[in-house]
mmCIF file of C-alpha atoms and ligand atoms in Angstrom:
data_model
loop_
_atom_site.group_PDB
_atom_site.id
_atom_site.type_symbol
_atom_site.label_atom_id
_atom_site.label_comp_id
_atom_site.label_asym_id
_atom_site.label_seq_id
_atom_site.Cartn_x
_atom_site.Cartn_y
_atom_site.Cartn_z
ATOM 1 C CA UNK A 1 16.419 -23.624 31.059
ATOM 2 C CA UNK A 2 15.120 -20.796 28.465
ATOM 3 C CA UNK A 3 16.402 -17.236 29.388
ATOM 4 C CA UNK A 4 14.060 -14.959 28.627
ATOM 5 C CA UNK A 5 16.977 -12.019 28.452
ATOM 6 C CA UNK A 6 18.402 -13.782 25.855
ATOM 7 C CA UNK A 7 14.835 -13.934 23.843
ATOM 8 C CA UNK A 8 14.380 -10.146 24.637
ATOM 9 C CA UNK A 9 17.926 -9.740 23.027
ATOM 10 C CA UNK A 10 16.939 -11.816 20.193
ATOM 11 C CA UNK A 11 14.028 -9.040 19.618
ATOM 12 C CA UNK A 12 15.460 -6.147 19.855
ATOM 13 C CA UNK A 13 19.087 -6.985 17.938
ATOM 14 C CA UNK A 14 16.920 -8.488 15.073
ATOM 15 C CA UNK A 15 14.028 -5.940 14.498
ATOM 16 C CA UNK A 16 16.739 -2.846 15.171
ATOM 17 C CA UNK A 17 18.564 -4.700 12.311
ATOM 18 C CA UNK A 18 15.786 -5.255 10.089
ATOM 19 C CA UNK A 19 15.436 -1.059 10.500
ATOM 20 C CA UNK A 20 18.655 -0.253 9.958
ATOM 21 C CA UNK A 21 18.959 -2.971 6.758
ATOM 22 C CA UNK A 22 15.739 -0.707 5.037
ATOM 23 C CA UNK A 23 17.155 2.987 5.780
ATOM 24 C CA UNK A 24 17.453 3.487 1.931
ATOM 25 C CA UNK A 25 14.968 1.573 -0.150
ATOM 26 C CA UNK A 26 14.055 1.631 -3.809
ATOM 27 C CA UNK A 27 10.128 1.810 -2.759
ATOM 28 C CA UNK A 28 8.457 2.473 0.429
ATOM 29 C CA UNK A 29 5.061 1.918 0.513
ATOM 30 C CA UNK A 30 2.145 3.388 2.975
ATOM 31 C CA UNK A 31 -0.494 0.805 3.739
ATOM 32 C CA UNK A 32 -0.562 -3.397 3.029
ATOM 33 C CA UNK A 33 -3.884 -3.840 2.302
ATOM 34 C CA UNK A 34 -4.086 -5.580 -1.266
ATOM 35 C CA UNK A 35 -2.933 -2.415 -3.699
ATOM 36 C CA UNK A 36 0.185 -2.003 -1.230
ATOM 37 C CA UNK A 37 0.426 -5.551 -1.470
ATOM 38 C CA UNK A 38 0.293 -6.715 -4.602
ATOM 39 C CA UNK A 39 2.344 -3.695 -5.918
ATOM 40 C CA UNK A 40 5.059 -4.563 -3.694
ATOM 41 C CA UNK A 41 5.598 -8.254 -4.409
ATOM 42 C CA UNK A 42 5.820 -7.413 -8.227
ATOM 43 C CA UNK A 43 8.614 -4.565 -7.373
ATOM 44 C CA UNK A 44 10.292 -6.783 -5.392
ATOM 45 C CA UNK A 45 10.095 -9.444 -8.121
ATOM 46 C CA UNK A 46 11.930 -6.840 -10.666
ATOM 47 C CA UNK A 47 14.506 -6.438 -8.227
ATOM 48 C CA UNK A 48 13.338 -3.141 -6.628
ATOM 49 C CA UNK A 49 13.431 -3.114 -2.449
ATOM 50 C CA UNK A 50 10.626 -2.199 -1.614
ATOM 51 C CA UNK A 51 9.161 -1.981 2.069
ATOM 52 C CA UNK A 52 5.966 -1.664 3.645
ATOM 53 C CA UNK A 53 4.555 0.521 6.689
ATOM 54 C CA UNK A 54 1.135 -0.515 7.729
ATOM 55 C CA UNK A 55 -0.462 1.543 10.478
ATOM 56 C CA UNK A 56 -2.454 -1.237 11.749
ATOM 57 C CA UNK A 57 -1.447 -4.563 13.802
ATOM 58 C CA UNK A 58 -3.270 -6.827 10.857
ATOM 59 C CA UNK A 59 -1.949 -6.814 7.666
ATOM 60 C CA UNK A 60 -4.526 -6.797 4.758
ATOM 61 C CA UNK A 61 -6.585 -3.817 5.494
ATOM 62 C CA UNK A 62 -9.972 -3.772 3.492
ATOM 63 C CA UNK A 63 -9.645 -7.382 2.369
ATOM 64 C CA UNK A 64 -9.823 -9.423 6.072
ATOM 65 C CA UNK A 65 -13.239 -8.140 6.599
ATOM 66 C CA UNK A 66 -14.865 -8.861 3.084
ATOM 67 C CA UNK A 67 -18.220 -7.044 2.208
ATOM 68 C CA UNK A 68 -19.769 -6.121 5.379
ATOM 69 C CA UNK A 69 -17.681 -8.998 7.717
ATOM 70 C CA UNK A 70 -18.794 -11.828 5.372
ATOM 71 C CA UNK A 71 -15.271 -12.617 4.647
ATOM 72 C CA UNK A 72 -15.433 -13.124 1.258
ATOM 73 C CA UNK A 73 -14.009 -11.362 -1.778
ATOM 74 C CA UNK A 74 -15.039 -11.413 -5.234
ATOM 75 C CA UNK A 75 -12.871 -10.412 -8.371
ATOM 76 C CA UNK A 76 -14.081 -10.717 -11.734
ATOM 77 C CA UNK A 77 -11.991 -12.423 -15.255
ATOM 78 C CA UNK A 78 -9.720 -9.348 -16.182
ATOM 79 C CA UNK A 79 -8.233 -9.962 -12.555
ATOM 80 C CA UNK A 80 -8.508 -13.644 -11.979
ATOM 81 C CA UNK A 81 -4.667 -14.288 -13.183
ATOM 82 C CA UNK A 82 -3.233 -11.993 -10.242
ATOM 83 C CA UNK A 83 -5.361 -14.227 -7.372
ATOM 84 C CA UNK A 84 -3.381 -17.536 -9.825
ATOM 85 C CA UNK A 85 0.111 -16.444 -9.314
ATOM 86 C CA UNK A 86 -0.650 -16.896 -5.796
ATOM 87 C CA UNK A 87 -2.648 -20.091 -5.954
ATOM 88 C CA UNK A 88 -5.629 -18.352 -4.021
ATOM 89 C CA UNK A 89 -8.737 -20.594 -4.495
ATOM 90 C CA UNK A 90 -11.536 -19.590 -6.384
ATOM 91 C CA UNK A 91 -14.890 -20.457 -7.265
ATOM 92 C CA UNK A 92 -16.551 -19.146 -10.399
ATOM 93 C CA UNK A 93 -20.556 -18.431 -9.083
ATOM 94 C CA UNK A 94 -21.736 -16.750 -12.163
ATOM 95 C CA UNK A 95 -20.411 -16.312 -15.185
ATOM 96 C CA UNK A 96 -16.729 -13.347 -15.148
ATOM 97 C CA UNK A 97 -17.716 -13.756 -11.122
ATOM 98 C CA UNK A 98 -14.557 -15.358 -9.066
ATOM 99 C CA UNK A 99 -15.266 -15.941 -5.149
ATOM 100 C CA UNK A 100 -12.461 -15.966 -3.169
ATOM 101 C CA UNK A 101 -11.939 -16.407 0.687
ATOM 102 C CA UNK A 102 -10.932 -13.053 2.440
ATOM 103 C CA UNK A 103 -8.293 -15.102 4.717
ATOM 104 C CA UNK A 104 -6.919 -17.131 2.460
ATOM 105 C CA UNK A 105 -6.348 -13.743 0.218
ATOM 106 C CA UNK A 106 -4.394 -11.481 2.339
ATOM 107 C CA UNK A 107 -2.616 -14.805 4.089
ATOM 108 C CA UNK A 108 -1.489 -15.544 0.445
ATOM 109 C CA UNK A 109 -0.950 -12.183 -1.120
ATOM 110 C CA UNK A 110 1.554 -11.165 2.343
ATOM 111 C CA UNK A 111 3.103 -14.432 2.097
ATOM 112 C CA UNK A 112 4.029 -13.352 -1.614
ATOM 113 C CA UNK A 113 5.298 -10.299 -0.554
ATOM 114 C CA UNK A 114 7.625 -11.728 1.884
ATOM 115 C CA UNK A 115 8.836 -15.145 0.179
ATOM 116 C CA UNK A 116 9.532 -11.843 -2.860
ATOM 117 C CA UNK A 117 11.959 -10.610 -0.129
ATOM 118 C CA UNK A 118 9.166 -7.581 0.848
ATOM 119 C CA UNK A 119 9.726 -6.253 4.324
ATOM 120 C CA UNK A 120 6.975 -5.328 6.085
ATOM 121 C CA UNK A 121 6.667 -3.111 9.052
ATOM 122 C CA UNK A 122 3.296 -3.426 11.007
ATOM 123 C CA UNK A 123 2.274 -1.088 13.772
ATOM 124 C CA UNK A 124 3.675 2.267 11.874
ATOM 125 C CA UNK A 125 1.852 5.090 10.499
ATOM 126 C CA UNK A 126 3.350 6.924 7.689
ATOM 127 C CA UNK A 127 2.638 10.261 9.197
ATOM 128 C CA UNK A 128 4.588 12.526 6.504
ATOM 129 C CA UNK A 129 7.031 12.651 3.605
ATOM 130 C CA UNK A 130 10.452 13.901 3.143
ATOM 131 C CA UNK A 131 11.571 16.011 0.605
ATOM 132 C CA UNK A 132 14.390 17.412 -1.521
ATOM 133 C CA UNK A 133 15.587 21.028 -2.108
ATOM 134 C CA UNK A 134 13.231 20.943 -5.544
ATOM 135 C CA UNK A 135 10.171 19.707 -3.084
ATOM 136 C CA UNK A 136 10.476 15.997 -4.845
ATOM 137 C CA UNK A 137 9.530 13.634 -2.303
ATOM 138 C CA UNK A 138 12.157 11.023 -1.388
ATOM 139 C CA UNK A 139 10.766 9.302 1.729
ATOM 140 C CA UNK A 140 8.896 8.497 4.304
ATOM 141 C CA UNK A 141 8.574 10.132 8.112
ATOM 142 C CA UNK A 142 7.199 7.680 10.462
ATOM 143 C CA UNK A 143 6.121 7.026 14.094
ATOM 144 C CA UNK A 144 4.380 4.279 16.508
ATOM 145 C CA UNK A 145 0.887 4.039 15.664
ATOM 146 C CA UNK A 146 0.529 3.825 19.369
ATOM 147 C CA UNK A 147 2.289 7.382 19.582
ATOM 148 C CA UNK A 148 -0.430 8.806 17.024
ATOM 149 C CA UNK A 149 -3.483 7.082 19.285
ATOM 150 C CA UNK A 150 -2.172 8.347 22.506
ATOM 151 C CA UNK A 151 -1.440 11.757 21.269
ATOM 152 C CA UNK A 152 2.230 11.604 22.732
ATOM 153 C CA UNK A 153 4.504 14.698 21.933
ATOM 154 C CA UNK A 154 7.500 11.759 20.151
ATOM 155 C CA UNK A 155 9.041 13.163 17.444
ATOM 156 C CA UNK A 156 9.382 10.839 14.582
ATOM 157 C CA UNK A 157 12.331 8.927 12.014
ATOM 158 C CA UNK A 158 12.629 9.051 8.563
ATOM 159 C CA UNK A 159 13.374 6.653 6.059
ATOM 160 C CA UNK A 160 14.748 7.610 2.155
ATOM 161 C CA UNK A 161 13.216 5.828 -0.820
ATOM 162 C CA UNK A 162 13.466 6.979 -4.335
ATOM 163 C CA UNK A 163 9.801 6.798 -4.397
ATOM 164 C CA UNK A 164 6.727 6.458 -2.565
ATOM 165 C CA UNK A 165 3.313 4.941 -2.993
ATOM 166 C CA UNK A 166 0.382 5.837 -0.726
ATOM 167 C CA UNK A 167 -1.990 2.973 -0.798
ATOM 168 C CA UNK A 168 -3.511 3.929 1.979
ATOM 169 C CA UNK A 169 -6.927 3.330 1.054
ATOM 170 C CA UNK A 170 -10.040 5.376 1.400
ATOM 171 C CA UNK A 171 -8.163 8.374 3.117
ATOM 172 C CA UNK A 172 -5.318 9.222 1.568
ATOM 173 C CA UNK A 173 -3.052 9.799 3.701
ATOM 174 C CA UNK A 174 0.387 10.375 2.176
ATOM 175 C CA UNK A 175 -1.068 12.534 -0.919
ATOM 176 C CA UNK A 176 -3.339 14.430 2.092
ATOM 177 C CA UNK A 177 0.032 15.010 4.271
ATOM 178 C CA UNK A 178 1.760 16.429 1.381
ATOM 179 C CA UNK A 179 -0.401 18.826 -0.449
ATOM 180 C CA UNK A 180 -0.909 20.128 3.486
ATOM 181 C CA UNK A 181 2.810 20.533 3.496
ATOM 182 C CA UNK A 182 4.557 21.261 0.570
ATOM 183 C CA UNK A 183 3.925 25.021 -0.384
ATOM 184 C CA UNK A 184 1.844 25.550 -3.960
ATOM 185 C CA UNK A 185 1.721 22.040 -4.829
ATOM 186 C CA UNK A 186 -0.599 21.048 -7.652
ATOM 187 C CA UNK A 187 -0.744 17.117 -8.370
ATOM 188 C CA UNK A 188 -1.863 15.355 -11.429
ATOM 189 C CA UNK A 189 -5.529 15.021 -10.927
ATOM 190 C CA UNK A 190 -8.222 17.223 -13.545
ATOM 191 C CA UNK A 191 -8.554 20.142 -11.047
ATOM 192 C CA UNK A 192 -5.181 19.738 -9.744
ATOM 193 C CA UNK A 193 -6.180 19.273 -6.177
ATOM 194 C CA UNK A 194 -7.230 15.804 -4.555
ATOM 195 C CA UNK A 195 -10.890 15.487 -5.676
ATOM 196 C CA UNK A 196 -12.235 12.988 -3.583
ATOM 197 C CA UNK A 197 -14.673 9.503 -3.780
ATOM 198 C CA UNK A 198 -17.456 9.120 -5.310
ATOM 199 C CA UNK A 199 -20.329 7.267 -4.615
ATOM 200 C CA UNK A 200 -20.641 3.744 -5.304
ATOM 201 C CA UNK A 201 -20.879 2.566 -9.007
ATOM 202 C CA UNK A 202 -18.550 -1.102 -8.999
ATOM 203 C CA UNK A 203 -18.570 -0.865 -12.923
ATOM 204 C CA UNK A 204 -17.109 2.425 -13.252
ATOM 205 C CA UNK A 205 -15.166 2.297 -10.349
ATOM 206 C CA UNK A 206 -12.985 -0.538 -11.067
ATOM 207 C CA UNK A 207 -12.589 1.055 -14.581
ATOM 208 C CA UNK A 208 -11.581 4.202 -13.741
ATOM 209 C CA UNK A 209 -8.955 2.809 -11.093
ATOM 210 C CA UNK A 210 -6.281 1.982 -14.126
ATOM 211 C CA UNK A 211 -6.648 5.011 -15.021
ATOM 212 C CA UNK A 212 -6.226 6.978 -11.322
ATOM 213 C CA UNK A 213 -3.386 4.927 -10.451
ATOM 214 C CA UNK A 214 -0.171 6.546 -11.734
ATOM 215 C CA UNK A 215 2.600 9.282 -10.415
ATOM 216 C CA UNK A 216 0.502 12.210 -8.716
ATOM 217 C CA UNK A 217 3.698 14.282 -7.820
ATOM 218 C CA UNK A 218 7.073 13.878 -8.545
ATOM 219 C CA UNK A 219 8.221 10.840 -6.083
ATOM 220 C CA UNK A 220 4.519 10.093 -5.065
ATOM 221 C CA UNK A 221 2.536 7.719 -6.709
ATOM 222 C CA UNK A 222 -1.205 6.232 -5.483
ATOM 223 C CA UNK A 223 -2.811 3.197 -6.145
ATOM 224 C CA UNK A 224 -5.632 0.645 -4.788
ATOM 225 C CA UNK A 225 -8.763 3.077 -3.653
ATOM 226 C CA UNK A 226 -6.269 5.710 -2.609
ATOM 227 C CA UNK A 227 -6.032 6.227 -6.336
ATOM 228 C CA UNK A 228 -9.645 7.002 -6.932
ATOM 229 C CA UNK A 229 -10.084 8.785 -3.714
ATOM 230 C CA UNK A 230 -7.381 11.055 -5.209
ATOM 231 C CA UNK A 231 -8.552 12.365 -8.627
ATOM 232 C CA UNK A 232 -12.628 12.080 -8.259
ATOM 233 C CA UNK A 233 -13.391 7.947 -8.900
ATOM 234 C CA UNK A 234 -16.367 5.597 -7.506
ATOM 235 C CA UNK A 235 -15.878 3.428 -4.868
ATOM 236 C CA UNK A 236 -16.652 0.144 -5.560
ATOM 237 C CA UNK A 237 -17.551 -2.126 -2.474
ATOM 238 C CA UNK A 238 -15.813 -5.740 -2.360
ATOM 239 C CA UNK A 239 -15.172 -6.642 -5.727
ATOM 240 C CA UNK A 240 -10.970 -6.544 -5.596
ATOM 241 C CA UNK A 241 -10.261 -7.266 -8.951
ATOM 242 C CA UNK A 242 -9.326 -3.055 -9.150
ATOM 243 C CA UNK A 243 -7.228 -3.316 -6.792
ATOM 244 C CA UNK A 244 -4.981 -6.413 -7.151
ATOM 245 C CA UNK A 245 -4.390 -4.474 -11.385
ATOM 246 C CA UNK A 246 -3.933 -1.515 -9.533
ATOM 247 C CA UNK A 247 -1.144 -3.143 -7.973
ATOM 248 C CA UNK A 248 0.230 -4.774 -10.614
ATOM 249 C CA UNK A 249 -0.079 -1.579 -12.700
ATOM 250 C CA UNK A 250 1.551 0.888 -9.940
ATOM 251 C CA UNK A 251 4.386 -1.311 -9.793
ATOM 252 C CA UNK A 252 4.964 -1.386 -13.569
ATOM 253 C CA UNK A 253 5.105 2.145 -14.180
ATOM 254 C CA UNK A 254 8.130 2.415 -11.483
ATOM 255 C CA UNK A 255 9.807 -0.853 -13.143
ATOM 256 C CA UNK A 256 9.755 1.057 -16.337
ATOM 257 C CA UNK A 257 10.457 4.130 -14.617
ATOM 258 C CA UNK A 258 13.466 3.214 -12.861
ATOM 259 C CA UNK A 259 14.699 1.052 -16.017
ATOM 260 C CA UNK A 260 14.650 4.462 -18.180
HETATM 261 O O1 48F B 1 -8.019 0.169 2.779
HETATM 262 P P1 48F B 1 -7.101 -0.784 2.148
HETATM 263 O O2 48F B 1 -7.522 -2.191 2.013
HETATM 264 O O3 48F B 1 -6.692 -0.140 0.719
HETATM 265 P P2 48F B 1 -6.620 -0.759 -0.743
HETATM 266 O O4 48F B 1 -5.481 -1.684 -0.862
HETATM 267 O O5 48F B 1 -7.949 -1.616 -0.869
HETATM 268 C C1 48F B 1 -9.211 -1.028 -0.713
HETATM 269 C C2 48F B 1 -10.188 -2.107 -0.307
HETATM 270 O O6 48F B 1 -9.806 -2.740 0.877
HETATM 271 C C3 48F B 1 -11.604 -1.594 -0.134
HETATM 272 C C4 48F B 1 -12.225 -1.328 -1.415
HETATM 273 C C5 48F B 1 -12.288 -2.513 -2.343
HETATM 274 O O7 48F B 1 -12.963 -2.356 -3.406
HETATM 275 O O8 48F B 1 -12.653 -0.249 -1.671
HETATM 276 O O9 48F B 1 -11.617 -0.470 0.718
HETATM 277 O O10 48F B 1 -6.695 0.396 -1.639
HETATM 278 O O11 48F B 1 -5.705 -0.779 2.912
HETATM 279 C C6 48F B 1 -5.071 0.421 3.259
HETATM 280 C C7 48F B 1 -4.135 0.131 4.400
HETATM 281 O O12 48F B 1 -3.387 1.300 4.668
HETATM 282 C C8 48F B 1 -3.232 1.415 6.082
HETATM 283 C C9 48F B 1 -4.547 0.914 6.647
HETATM 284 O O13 48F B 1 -4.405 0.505 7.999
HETATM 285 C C10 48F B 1 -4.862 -0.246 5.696
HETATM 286 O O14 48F B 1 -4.357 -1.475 6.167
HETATM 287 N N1 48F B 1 -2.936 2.813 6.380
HETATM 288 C C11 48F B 1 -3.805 3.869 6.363
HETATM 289 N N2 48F B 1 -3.155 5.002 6.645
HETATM 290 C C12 48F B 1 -1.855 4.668 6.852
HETATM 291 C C13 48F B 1 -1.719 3.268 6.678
HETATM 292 C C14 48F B 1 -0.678 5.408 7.183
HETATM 293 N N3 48F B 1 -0.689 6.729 7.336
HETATM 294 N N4 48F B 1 0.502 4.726 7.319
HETATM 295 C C15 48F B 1 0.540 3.385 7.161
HETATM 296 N N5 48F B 1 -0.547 2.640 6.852
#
C-alpha cells in the first residue's frame, strides 16, 4: 500500500535539504548549458563546490537543439579531448571536423557534473547578485522561474558563493543585472561597458572566446557565449568546441585563483 504523504514528505525533506546543504558554495553558476557545464564538473573535480541554477526545466540550453533542431553538434580537434573525458561519441566527417549527437552531449556532460558531486538546481532564474560593502559580488539572488513568467510580486532568496559565473548564454544576464545595479561599475571589457555580439564569423568567434572568458568584475566571471556577448565577440552557430574550452578555461582561472 504506497502512501503518497509519505512520497510528498520524501520531496520536500530532501530538496529543502539539498537547499539548505548549498547556502555557502565555493562557485555558483547561472545557466547549465555546456560553458556552465563543463566549467562546473572541472571545479568540482579540484575540489571547489560548485552549484548550478538553470532557469529552464531542460538542462543543456543551446546544445539539445543542435543547429537549427537538427540535433547535432560539431566541435573541431583543439576541443575533441573535452567531448573524450566524457566518452561522448564522435565521428570525424572531414578532416579537424568531430560530429557529435546533441543528446548524447548534454546527457553526458550533466551526468559529469553530477557523478563530480555538481548540484544542479533546474527551474531557477538567477535574477540578481549579492554584494559586499566594497560592491564585490559574493552571490547569487534567486527566484521560481515560474514567479518571473507570471509576473508575481515574490520576493526572492539568496545564496553566498565566493564567486560567480554567468554562463548564461546569448543574454547575459548576471553581468546585465549587475552593471544595472551596482553604482559606477566599469568591467573588464575594451570600452569598459558590456559591448555586445557580433555577427556570425565561427573562425573568429571560437578564437576570440579564450580570450573573453575571464573575471569581468571582482567576484563575476563569464564564460561560454556569455563571454563574447560581453566584451564585443562573433557568435559562432553550432560548432561547441568554444564553449566546452571555455569551460574548461573559466574553471581554471578560479582553481588557480582560489589556490593563490
Ligand atoms: O545558451 P547556452 O547554451 O549557453 P552556452 O553554454 O552555450 C552557447 C551555445 O548553446 C550556443 C552557441 C554555440 O556556439 O552559441 O548558443 O554559452 O545556455 C545558457 C543557459 O543559461 C540559462 C538558459 O536557460 C540556458 O540553459 N539561463 C539564462 N538566463 C538565466 C539562466 C538566468 N538568469 N538564471 C539561470 N539560468
Amino acid at each position: 500500500m504506497l502512501d503518497e504523504t509519505i512520497i510528498t514528505k520524501a520531496i520536500i525533506e530532501s530538496y529543502t535539504q539539498d537547499l539548505i546543504n548549498n547556502l555557502h558554495t565555493d562557485v555558483i553558476i547561472a545557466g547549465a548549458g555546456p560553458a556552465g557545464l563543463v566549467a562546473s564538473k572541472f571545479l568540482a573535480d579540484a575540489g571547489l563546490k560548485t552549484i548550478i541554477f538553470e532557469r529552464k526545466l531542460s538542462i543543456g540550453g543551446g546544445m539539445l537543439g543542435g543547429g537549427m533542431m537538427f540535433n547535432k553538434i560539431v566541435v573541431q580537434t583543439e576541443a575533441k579531448r573535452i567531448l573524450d573525458i566524457y566518452d561522448i561519441k564522435l565521428k570525424e566527417i572531414e578532416k579537424g571536423y568531430f560530429v557529435a549527437d546533441a543528446i548524447e552531449s548534454v546527457g553526458k556532460l550533466t551526468a559529469g557534473a553530477i557523478d563530480a558531486g555538481v548540484k544542479i538546481f533546474n527551474l531557477i532564474s538567477v535574477e540578481d547578485v549579492k554584494i559586499d560593502g566594497d560592491f564585490r559580488i559574493t552571490g547569487a539572488v534567486i527566484n521560481w522561474t515560474a514567479v518571473g513568467m507570471a509576473k508575481l510580486h515574490v520576493d526572492p532568496l539568496t545564496f553566498e558563493s565566493r564567486c560567480v559565473i554567468d554562463a548564461t548564454g546569448h543574454d547575459l544576464e548576471v553581468v546585465n543585472v549587475a552593471l544595472r545595479k551596482i553604482p559606477n561599475s566599469k568591467i573588464d571589457t575594451p570600452t569598459g561597458e558590456i559591448m555586445g555580439e557580433l555577427s556570425m564569423n565561427a573562425e573568429i568567434g571560437e578564437k576570440i572566446l579564450l580570450e573573453t572568458t575571464k573575471e569581468v568584475y571582482p567576484g563575476l566571471y563569464v564564460a561560454g557565449m556569455a563571454a563574447n556577448a560581453c566584451s564585443g565577440g562573433q557568435r559562432m552557430g553550432p560548432i561547441f568546441g568554444g564553449m566546452l574550452l571555455s569551460g574548461e578555461k573559466v574553471a581554471n582561472l578560479i582553481i588557480n585563483k582560489f589556490k593563490r
